[in-house]
Structures are given as C-alpha cells and as structure tokens.
Coordinates of C-alpha atoms in Angstrom, one line a residue:
X2 CA 4.0 -1.4 14.9
X3 CA 4.2 -4.3 17.4
X4 CA 2.3 -6.8 19.5
X5 CA 2.1 -4.8 22.7
X6 CA 0.3 -7.1 25.2
X7 CA -1.2 -10.6 25.4
X8 CA -3.4 -11.6 28.3
X9 CA -4.4 -15.3 28.5
X10 CA -7.1 -16.3 31.0
X11 CA -9.5 -19.2 31.5
X12 CA -12.4 -17.5 29.6
X13 CA -10.6 -15.3 27.1
X14 CA -7.4 -14.3 25.3
X15 CA -6.9 -10.6 24.7
X16 CA -4.2 -9.5 22.2
X17 CA -3.3 -5.8 21.9
X18 CA -1.3 -4.5 18.9
X19 CA -0.4 -0.9 18.1
X20 CA -3.7 -0.4 16.2
X21 CA -6.2 -3.0 17.5
X22 CA -7.4 -5.3 20.3
X23 CA -8.7 -8.8 19.5
X24 CA -10.6 -10.4 22.4
X25 CA -11.2 -14.1 21.9
X26 CA -14.1 -15.5 23.9
X27 CA -13.1 -19.1 25.0
X28 CA -16.1 -19.6 27.3
X29 CA -19.0 -19.4 24.8
X30 CA -19.7 -22.0 22.2
X31 CA -20.0 -19.7 19.2
X32 CA -16.3 -18.8 18.6
X33 CA -16.7 -15.1 19.3
X34 CA -13.9 -12.6 18.6
X35 CA -14.4 -8.9 19.4
X36 CA -12.4 -6.6 17.1
X37 CA -11.6 -3.2 18.5
X38 CA -9.8 -0.2 16.9
X39 CA -7.3 1.8 18.9
X40 CA -6.2 4.6 16.5
X41 CA -8.4 7.2 14.9
X42 CA -11.1 6.2 17.4
X43 CA -11.2 3.8 20.3
X44 CA -14.2 1.6 19.5
X45 CA -15.5 -1.8 18.7
X46 CA -15.6 -2.1 14.9
X47 CA -17.1 -5.7 14.6
X48 CA -17.7 -9.0 16.3
X49 CA -16.6 -12.1 14.4
X50 CA -18.2 -15.5 15.1
X51 CA -16.8 -18.7 13.6
X52 CA -19.4 -21.0 15.3
X53 CA -17.1 -23.5 17.0
X54 CA -15.9 -23.9 20.6
X55 CA -12.6 -22.1 21.4
X56 CA -12.4 -23.5 25.0
X57 CA -9.0 -25.2 24.5
X58 CA -7.2 -22.4 22.7
X59 CA -3.6 -21.8 23.9
X60 CA -1.1 -19.1 23.2
X61 CA 2.0 -20.7 21.7
X62 CA 4.2 -17.8 20.9
X63 CA 4.4 -14.1 21.6
X64 CA 7.0 -11.6 20.2
X65 CA 6.9 -8.1 18.9
X66 CA 5.8 -9.3 15.4
X67 CA 3.1 -11.9 16.1
X68 CA 1.0 -13.8 18.6
X69 CA 0.4 -17.4 17.7
X70 CA -2.7 -19.2 19.1
X71 CA -3.6 -22.8 18.5
X72 CA -6.4 -25.3 19.3
X73 CA -5.8 -28.9 18.5
X74 CA -8.6 -31.3 17.5
X75 CA -7.5 -34.8 18.5
X76 CA -7.2 -37.5 17.7
X77 CA -7.1 -37.4 13.9
X78 CA -6.1 -33.8 13.2
X79 CA -4.2 -32.8 16.3
X80 CA -1.3 -31.4 14.3
X81 CA -3.5 -29.0 12.5
X82 CA -6.5 -27.8 14.4
X83 CA -7.4 -24.1 14.5
X84 CA -4.6 -21.6 14.0
X85 CA -4.9 -18.0 14.8
X86 CA -2.1 -15.5 14.2
X87 CA -2.4 -11.9 15.2
X88 CA 0.3 -9.7 13.6
X89 CA 1.8 -6.4 14.7
X90 CA 0.1 -4.6 11.7
X91 CA -3.3 -5.5 13.4
X92 CA -4.1 -8.2 10.8
X93 CA -5.5 -11.5 12.2
X94 CA -5.1 -14.7 10.2
X95 CA -7.4 -17.7 10.9
X96 CA -6.8 -21.2 9.4
X97 CA -9.2 -24.0 10.3
X98 CA -9.2 -27.8 10.1
X99 CA -12.8 -27.8 8.9
X100 CA -15.1 -25.5 7.0
X101 CA -15.8 -22.2 8.8
X102 CA -18.8 -19.9 8.6
X103 CA -17.3 -16.5 9.5
X104 CA -20.0 -13.9 10.4
X105 CA -19.0 -10.3 11.0
X106 CA -21.5 -8.0 12.7
X107 CA -21.0 -4.3 13.4
X108 CA -22.6 -0.9 13.8
X109 CA -19.9 1.1 12.0
X110 CA -21.8 3.0 9.2
X111 CA -19.3 2.9 6.3
X112 CA -18.8 6.0 4.0
X113 CA -16.8 3.6 1.7
X114 CA -17.8 0.0 1.5
X115 CA -17.1 -2.7 -1.1
X116 CA -17.9 -6.4 -1.0
X117 CA -16.2 -8.4 -3.7
X118 CA -15.9 -12.2 -4.1
X119 CA -16.1 -12.8 -0.3
X120 CA -13.6 -10.0 0.4
X121 CA -14.9 -6.8 2.0
X122 CA -13.7 -3.4 3.2
X123 CA -15.8 -1.0 5.3
X124 CA -14.3 2.5 6.1
X125 CA -15.6 5.7 7.7
X126 CA -13.7 8.8 8.7
X127 CA -12.0 7.2 11.6
X128 CA -11.0 3.8 10.4
X129 CA -12.6 0.4 9.7
X130 CA -12.3 -3.3 9.0
X131 CA -11.7 -5.6 6.1
X132 CA -11.9 -9.4 5.4
X133 CA -9.8 -11.4 2.9
X134 CA -10.4 -15.1 2.2
X135 CA -7.3 -16.5 0.5
X136 CA -7.1 -19.0 -2.3
X137 CA -9.6 -21.7 -3.2
X138 CA -12.8 -20.8 -5.0
X139 CA -14.9 -17.7 -4.3
X140 CA -16.7 -18.3 -1.0
X141 CA -20.4 -18.1 -0.6
X142 CA -21.3 -14.7 0.9
X143 CA -24.4 -13.2 2.4
X144 CA -24.8 -9.6 3.6
X145 CA -27.2 -7.3 5.3
X146 CA -26.9 -3.6 5.7
X147 CA -29.3 -1.2 7.5
X148 CA -29.0 2.4 8.6
X149 CA -27.8 1.2 12.0
X150 CA -25.8 -2.0 11.6
X151 CA -24.6 -4.6 9.2
X152 CA -23.8 -8.3 8.9
X153 CA -21.6 -10.2 6.4
X154 CA -21.2 -14.0 6.4
X155 CA -18.5 -15.8 4.4
X156 CA -18.5 -19.6 4.1
X157 CA -14.9 -20.9 4.0
X158 CA -13.6 -24.3 2.8
X159 CA -11.7 -26.6 5.0
X160 CA -8.1 -25.3 5.6
X161 CA -8.9 -22.0 3.8
X162 CA -7.1 -19.1 5.5
X163 CA -8.9 -15.8 5.9
X164 CA -7.6 -12.5 7.1
X165 CA -9.2 -9.8 9.2
X166 CA -7.8 -6.3 9.2
X167 CA -8.6 -3.7 11.8
X168 CA -7.2 -0.3 10.8
X169 CA -5.5 2.0 10.9
X170 CA -2.6 -0.1 12.2
X171 CA -0.3 2.8 13.1
X172 CA -0.5 6.6 13.6
X173 CA -0.4 9.1 10.7
X174 CA 3.0 10.8 10.3
X175 CA 2.0 14.4 10.1
X176 CA 5.6 15.8 10.1
X177 CA 6.6 13.5 7.2
X178 CA 3.5 14.4 5.3
X179 CA 4.5 18.1 5.2
X180 CA 8.2 17.6 5.0
X181 CA 8.6 15.1 2.2
X182 CA 7.8 16.3 -1.3
X183 CA 8.4 13.9 -4.2
X184 CA 9.8 14.7 -7.7
X185 CA 9.3 12.1 -10.4
X186 CA 11.7 11.9 -13.4
X187 CA 11.2 9.7 -16.5
X188 CA 12.7 10.1 -19.9
X189 CA 13.5 7.5 -22.7
X190 CA 16.0 9.9 -24.3
X191 CA 17.5 11.3 -21.1
X192 CA 17.1 8.9 -18.2
X193 CA 19.8 10.6 -16.1
X194 CA 19.0 14.3 -15.4
X195 CA 21.8 16.9 -15.3
X196 CA 23.2 18.4 -12.2
X197 CA 21.5 21.7 -13.0
X198 CA 18.1 20.1 -13.4
X199 CA 18.5 18.4 -10.1
X200 CA 19.4 21.6 -8.3
X201 CA 16.3 23.2 -9.9
X202 CA 14.0 20.4 -8.9
X203 CA 15.3 20.5 -5.3
X204 CA 13.3 23.7 -4.9
X205 CA 10.1 21.6 -5.2
X206 CA 11.0 18.3 -3.6
X207 CA 13.4 16.5 -1.3
X208 CA 12.9 13.0 -2.8
X209 CA 13.8 12.2 -6.4
X210 CA 12.3 9.1 -8.1
X211 CA 14.3 7.8 -11.0
X212 CA 12.1 5.8 -13.3
X213 CA 12.6 2.6 -15.2
X214 CA 14.8 3.7 -18.1
X215 CA 17.8 4.1 -15.8
X216 CA 18.0 0.3 -16.0
X217 CA 19.1 -2.0 -18.9
X218 CA 16.4 -4.1 -20.5
X219 CA 16.3 -6.8 -23.2
X220 CA 17.6 -4.5 -26.0
X221 CA 19.9 -2.2 -24.0
X222 CA 21.7 -5.2 -22.4
X223 CA 22.8 -6.1 -26.0
X224 CA 24.0 -2.5 -26.6
X225 CA 21.0 -1.5 -28.8
X226 CA 19.9 2.1 -28.5
X227 CA 16.2 2.7 -28.1
X228 CA 14.8 4.6 -31.0
X229 CA 11.1 5.0 -30.2
X230 CA 8.1 3.9 -28.2
X231 CA 8.0 0.4 -29.7
X232 CA 11.6 -0.2 -28.7
X233 CA 10.8 1.1 -25.2
X234 CA 8.1 -1.5 -24.7
X235 CA 10.2 -4.3 -26.2
X236 CA 13.1 -3.4 -24.0
X237 CA 10.9 -4.1 -21.0
X238 CA 13.5 -2.9 -18.4
X239 CA 10.7 -3.1 -15.8
X240 CA 10.7 -6.9 -16.0
X241 CA 14.4 -7.2 -15.1
X242 CA 15.5 -10.0 -12.8
X243 CA 18.6 -8.1 -11.9
X244 CA 18.5 -4.3 -12.1
X245 CA 21.6 -3.2 -13.9
X246 CA 22.2 0.5 -14.6
X247 CA 22.2 1.7 -18.2
X248 CA 25.2 3.8 -17.3
X249 CA 26.7 3.2 -13.9
X250 CA 28.8 6.3 -13.8
X251 CA 25.9 8.5 -14.8
X252 CA 23.8 6.9 -12.1
X253 CA 26.5 7.6 -9.5
X254 CA 26.7 11.2 -10.7
X255 CA 23.0 11.7 -10.3
X256 CA 22.9 10.2 -6.8
X257 CA 25.8 12.3 -5.7
X258 CA 24.3 15.5 -7.3
X259 CA 20.9 14.8 -5.6
X260 CA 22.5 14.3 -2.2
X261 CA 24.5 17.5 -2.6
X262 CA 21.2 19.3 -3.4
X263 CA 19.6 17.9 -0.3
X264 CA 17.5 15.3 -2.1
X265 CA 17.2 11.6 -1.4
X266 CA 17.1 9.2 -4.4
X267 CA 14.9 6.2 -4.9
X268 CA 15.0 4.1 -8.1
X269 CA 12.2 2.3 -9.9
X270 CA 11.7 -1.4 -9.3
X271 CA 8.6 -3.6 -9.8
X272 CA 7.7 -6.6 -7.6
X273 CA 4.7 -7.3 -9.9
X274 CA 6.7 -7.3 -13.2
X275 CA 10.2 -8.3 -12.2
X276 CA 11.2 -11.9 -13.1
X277 CA 12.7 -12.1 -9.6
X278 CA 10.1 -13.6 -7.3
X279 CA 9.5 -13.3 -3.5
X280 CA 12.8 -13.7 -1.7
X281 CA 14.8 -13.3 -4.9
X282 CA 13.2 -9.9 -5.4
X283 CA 13.7 -8.9 -1.7
X284 CA 17.4 -9.7 -2.0
X285 CA 17.6 -7.7 -5.2
X286 CA 16.1 -4.7 -3.4
X287 CA 18.7 -5.0 -0.7
X288 CA 21.5 -5.2 -3.3
X289 CA 20.3 -2.2 -5.3
X290 CA 20.0 0.0 -2.3
X291 CA 23.4 -1.0 -0.9
X292 CA 25.3 -1.1 -4.2
X293 CA 24.1 2.1 -5.7
X294 CA 23.8 4.2 -2.5
X295 CA 20.0 4.6 -2.8
X296 CA 17.9 6.0 0.0
X297 CA 15.1 3.5 -0.6
X298 CA 13.0 2.3 -3.5
X299 CA 9.9 3.1 -5.6
X300 CA 7.8 0.1 -6.6
X301 CA 5.5 0.0 -9.6
X302 CA 3.1 -2.6 -8.2
X303 CA 3.7 -5.5 -5.8
X304 CA 1.5 -8.5 -6.5
X305 CA -2.0 -9.5 -7.5
X306 CA -2.0 -12.1 -4.8
X307 CA -2.8 -10.8 -1.3
X308 CA -0.6 -13.2 0.7
X309 CA 2.3 -12.8 -1.7
X310 CA 2.0 -9.0 -1.6
X311 CA 1.9 -9.1 2.2
X312 CA 5.1 -11.2 2.4
X313 CA 7.0 -9.0 -0.1
X314 CA 6.0 -5.8 1.6
X315 CA 7.0 -7.0 5.0
X316 CA 10.2 -8.5 3.7
X317 CA 11.2 -5.4 1.9
X318 CA 10.4 -3.2 4.9
X319 CA 12.6 -5.5 7.0
X320 CA 15.7 -5.1 4.7
X321 CA 15.1 -1.3 4.2
X322 CA 14.7 -0.4 7.9
X323 CA 13.9 3.3 8.0
X324 CA 14.8 3.9 4.3
X325 CA 12.0 5.0 1.9
X326 CA 9.4 2.6 0.5
X327 CA 7.1 4.4 -2.0
X328 CA 4.7 2.2 -3.8
X329 CA 2.4 2.6 -6.8
X330 CA -0.7 0.4 -6.1
X331 CA 0.8 -1.4 -3.0
X332 CA -1.9 -4.0 -2.5
X333 CA -4.0 -6.0 -4.9
X334 CA -7.0 -4.4 -6.5
X335 CA -9.9 -6.8 -5.6
X336 CA -12.8 -5.7 -7.9
X337 CA -14.0 -5.6 -11.4
X338 CA -12.5 -2.3 -12.6
X339 CA -9.6 -0.2 -11.4
X340 CA -11.1 2.8 -13.3
X341 CA -14.3 2.6 -11.4
X342 CA -12.4 3.7 -8.3
X343 CA -14.2 1.4 -5.9
X344 CA -12.6 -1.9 -4.9
X345 CA -11.3 -3.8 -2.0
X346 CA -7.7 -3.2 -1.0
X347 CA -5.5 -4.1 2.0
X348 CA -4.5 -1.5 4.6
X349 CA -2.4 -4.1 6.4
X350 CA -0.2 -4.3 3.2
X351 CA -0.3 -0.6 2.4
X352 CA 0.9 0.4 5.8
X353 CA 4.5 -0.9 5.2
X354 CA 4.9 1.9 2.6
X355 CA 5.9 5.4 3.6
X356 CA 4.0 6.7 0.6
X357 CA 1.5 5.2 -1.8
X358 CA 0.5 6.4 -5.3
X359 CA -2.9 5.7 -6.9
X360 CA -5.3 6.9 -9.6
X361 CA -3.0 6.6 -12.7
X362 CA -4.9 7.5 -15.9
X363 CA -8.2 8.1 -14.1
X364 CA -8.1 11.9 -14.5
X365 CA -11.6 12.3 -13.0
X366 CA -12.8 11.2 -9.6
X367 CA -15.0 12.3 -6.8
X368 CA -14.4 13.1 -3.1
X369 CA -15.1 9.6 -1.9
X370 CA -12.5 8.1 -4.2
X371 CA -10.0 10.7 -3.2
X372 CA -10.6 10.3 0.5
X373 CA -11.0 6.6 0.8
X374 CA -8.9 5.1 -2.0
X375 CA -6.1 7.6 -2.7
X376 CA -5.7 9.1 0.8
X377 CA -4.8 6.6 3.4
X378 CA -5.5 8.8 6.4
X379 CA -7.0 6.7 9.2
X380 CA -6.8 3.7 6.8
X381 CA -3.2 2.4 6.4
X382 CA -1.8 5.8 7.5
X383 CA 0.9 5.7 4.9
X384 CA 0.9 9.0 3.0
X385 CA -1.2 8.8 -0.2
X386 CA -0.2 10.7 -3.4
X387 CA -2.3 11.2 -6.5
X388 CA -0.8 9.8 -9.7
X389 CA -1.7 13.0 -11.6
X390 CA 0.8 13.2 -14.5
X391 CA -0.8 14.1 -17.8
X392 CA -4.0 15.0 -16.0
X393 CA -6.1 17.9 -17.4
X394 CA -4.6 21.0 -15.7
X395 CA -8.0 22.4 -14.9
X396 CA -8.9 19.3 -13.0
X397 CA -5.7 19.3 -11.0
X398 CA -6.2 23.0 -10.1
X399 CA -9.7 22.1 -9.0
X400 CA -8.7 19.3 -6.7
X401 CA -5.8 21.0 -4.8
X402 CA -8.0 22.1 -1.9
X403 CA -9.7 18.7 -1.7
X404 CA -6.4 16.8 -1.8
X405 CA -5.2 18.7 1.2
X406 CA -8.5 18.3 3.0
X407 CA -8.2 14.5 2.5
X408 CA -4.6 14.6 3.9
X409 CA -3.4 13.3 0.6
X410 CA -0.5 14.9 -1.5
X411 CA 0.5 15.7 -5.1
X412 CA 3.9 14.8 -6.5
X413 CA 5.9 17.0 -8.9
X414 CA 6.5 15.7 -12.4
X415 CA 9.5 17.0 -14.2
X416 CA 8.0 17.4 -17.7
X417 CA 9.6 14.6 -19.6
X418 CA 7.0 12.2 -18.6
X419 CA 5.9 9.8 -21.3
X420 CA 2.5 8.4 -20.4
X421 CA 1.5 4.8 -21.3
X422 CA -1.2 6.4 -23.5
X423 CA 1.5 8.1 -25.7
X424 CA 3.6 5.0 -25.8
X425 CA 0.6 2.9 -27.0
X426 CA -0.4 5.5 -29.6
X427 CA 3.2 6.0 -30.7
X428 CA 3.1 9.8 -30.4
X429 CA 5.2 12.2 -28.4
X430 CA 4.0 13.5 -25.1
X431 CA 2.3 16.9 -24.9
X432 CA 4.9 18.6 -22.7
X433 CA 2.6 21.7 -22.5
X434 CA 0.3 19.7 -20.2
X435 CA 3.2 18.9 -17.8
X436 CA 4.4 22.6 -17.9
X437 CA 0.9 23.7 -16.9
X438 CA 0.8 21.1 -14.2
X439 CA 4.2 22.4 -12.9
X440 CA 2.9 25.9 -12.8
X441 CA -0.2 24.8 -10.8
X442 CA 2.1 23.0 -8.4
X443 CA 4.3 26.1 -7.9
X444 CA 1.5 28.7 -7.9
X445 CA -1.3 26.9 -6.0
X446 CA -0.3 23.6 -4.4
X447 CA 3.0 24.3 -2.7
X448 CA 1.8 27.6 -1.1
X449 CA -1.4 25.9 0.1
X450 CA 0.6 22.9 1.5
X451 CA 2.8 25.4 3.4
X452 CA -0.3 27.1 4.8
X453 CA -1.7 23.7 5.9
X454 CA 1.5 23.0 7.7
X455 CA 1.4 26.3 9.5
X456 CA -2.1 25.5 10.7
X457 CA -1.1 22.1 11.9
X458 CA 1.8 23.6 13.8
X459 CA -0.6 26.2 15.3
X460 CA 1.3 29.2 13.8

C-alpha cells in the first residue's frame, strides 16, 4: 500500500492511494471531499462535506506513507488550522481548529451497516466506507437511509480528530489464501509439542501457532508448576511485559522441528493484555522474533482504542516486514455486544494483518456475519479465519461450504485446546469435540479447499 499520486491545482487536490482516491474541492464553500474506491469496484462511495471553505489548503508533505495537507486560520490559530492526512492504507484523518459538522452522503446500498456512537461502517459485496470520531464525548449523530441513498451527519467538537476509511485498501492475496493453512497448539500440561506431533500436523498446515503457555507468567517465573485451571489464570502469562520462554531449549527444539517439517512458527503475544505498551510492545515483538527465530507473531487482541490500535499495527508491520502477522480481533469492537456479531470495526487497521481470527465462543452465526465480519474479502483484504475451536461439530460441518464461498478459512486445532469456558468452570476439555472437528477438517474442509483452489487456477 502506498500514496501513489498527488495532484494539487487551484480548484482541487486529488490524492490517489492504492485503494482510494480523495478529491478535495477547494473552489466551493462547503468543504466537499469526494471519496472513491479503486479495488473491488471503481466507484464513488460517498461525498463528505465539512461546511467550511477549503480555498487555502496546501500540500505540505508527500511520501509513500502519507500526504499531509494544511489550511491555516490566521491570525489567532495559524499554527493549528485544519489538518488533513491521507494515509497509504486509504484512511483519511481530519483535525479541525473549530467544531465540524461532517456529513456523508452516498448511494451505496449496504448489505452490512452499523452506526454506533458516531462511528459507522457500511459494506456491500465490493467494499465500502467507515467513519471513526476519536476521543472526547460521543458526538451527536443524525442519519437517513432510503432504498436508493443515505446520509449520516456527525457533529464533532473543536480539535476532535475523525477518520474516514475507504476500503478495501489493498488487493486480496488469493495465492496466500489457498497456500497458507494454520495449525493452533495450546496445552497447559504440554506447551511444547513433540517432533512427531509436529511432523503429523505438517500434513494439515504450514504455519504453527504456539499459544500462551510457552511463556513464563507470574507463577512460573518463580519456578512454580501449574497444577490446574486456577493456577493457569493466576499465572497470567499473556500479560507479560517481557515474553520469556518457559523452557528455552524446548522452544528452540520446536522451532527447529517445525522448520524441518516445512512449517513456519509464530508465538502468542497480546498487545491488548501485555504490560508493555505502544513502542515498548513493538520493540518486544521485534526482540521475540529475532531472538527466538520466529517467522512472525500471533496476537490475541490489539487495543480497545482505535488510534492506539492503528499505531501498534502499523509499527509492528514495519518491524516485521514480510513476516507473518496473524491477529485475533485486530481492531476495536465498537458496539454493545461482541456476541451479537454486528458492530463497527476498522478495515484500515485489520489490513496490516496477513490473517485475522474472529468469532471465538459464538458457535452460531448467519451468512451476513460470516461474510462481513469474519471474512475480510473486499473489506480489509487480509485473510479471515473462523475461531471455531470447541464449536459443535455439526455446525462446523454445516458451514464449510459457506466459509469457502465467503473467501474465509478454517484453522486446524490440535486437540489439546483448553477453552476459556472450561477454565472458568474448572473442568477438563472435551477432547472428543476437537477430534470430531479434526475429522471434519480432514474429510470435508481440506478437500473442498483444494477443489476451490483448482477452480481459481482454472484447472
């Protein structure tokens, strides 16, 4: 993703990124910005008006990552004024020196639409648009939808930043979506799998996720052995500031065995729960990958704050380069209930992940949730996986075709998965469920995924 072209004229400024075009009208008095989508479909998705003259806007900086545009308001606030930043991920940030009424109008008819506390996201089969006011109190919002068009107005306070996202910000990686198959391993008693287990799992995946118990926590740092579910929670290894292996030699053995079996290895980390914050956490990601020979990282959450999540995901992507970033719930859930399955989220954050994972513990959802929340196709265009461990096997069997139709994917769980439900209830996991799920993956999912790949290749 990059800022591809910036054209500055007397009447307008036109900024083209990989996924969008923003055309800022300087000549009119209503502060009109036309928002166009470039991937999925070439079309106008909305017109934004901020109801102020933009006649003195100037482009201050252009590079691959961002275009910075400014309008000063002399004489008292000339150092602030109106600031517009258009990023390579097709997100536009606007920060004003006085209150702004932001009115979006469009004719896109959404198949998935949520408006929540001034935030909104509108998606159809080809892409869409979202708006995200940051900080302050919940802005006053008015909306109108008809069968042909819509209008949403958000009243922002002075110096309240708001973000606009046109998506998808980058193309979908079809080759990667078929090639990369993910295996999850978690065990309290046996955090490091044997070489034989790794060779067996390599039949079903080429990416191995090692979950939280490979790291020391509050108890294990003191040499205490975990005896049960209460100890596991109290150990809280997922909150670590510095991620230290429970057994360094065992970790090195597992990484080497996985590499020998043709698998890449990514360890559990959590930006949302780690005591390392922002740049501290980004530096820790860099250290873990470098020091332990990892091929990327798996995150269990990022942040509940949109701007913080954005900075972390961009920073981690920068230090990882082309290594793997796989994220469970990558952007904040803006809405009343995760389990409802309908909420505002942030494609411009999700897109920095290679793969995303959603729907933990939900176990029952409809097509719209699968297509527009779990699948990221024509949204962020990362590759969306269903967090289906401990799901009813009959439900998983019933959604295999729908998952592939939505261009989403299923991971392979190794059978030692201890769900949070079992931990809270202090009972052992029912491994029969995982064994049935594994059989469904081998008998139904993998053959159908291979058939879908052949169709995509035209074979």
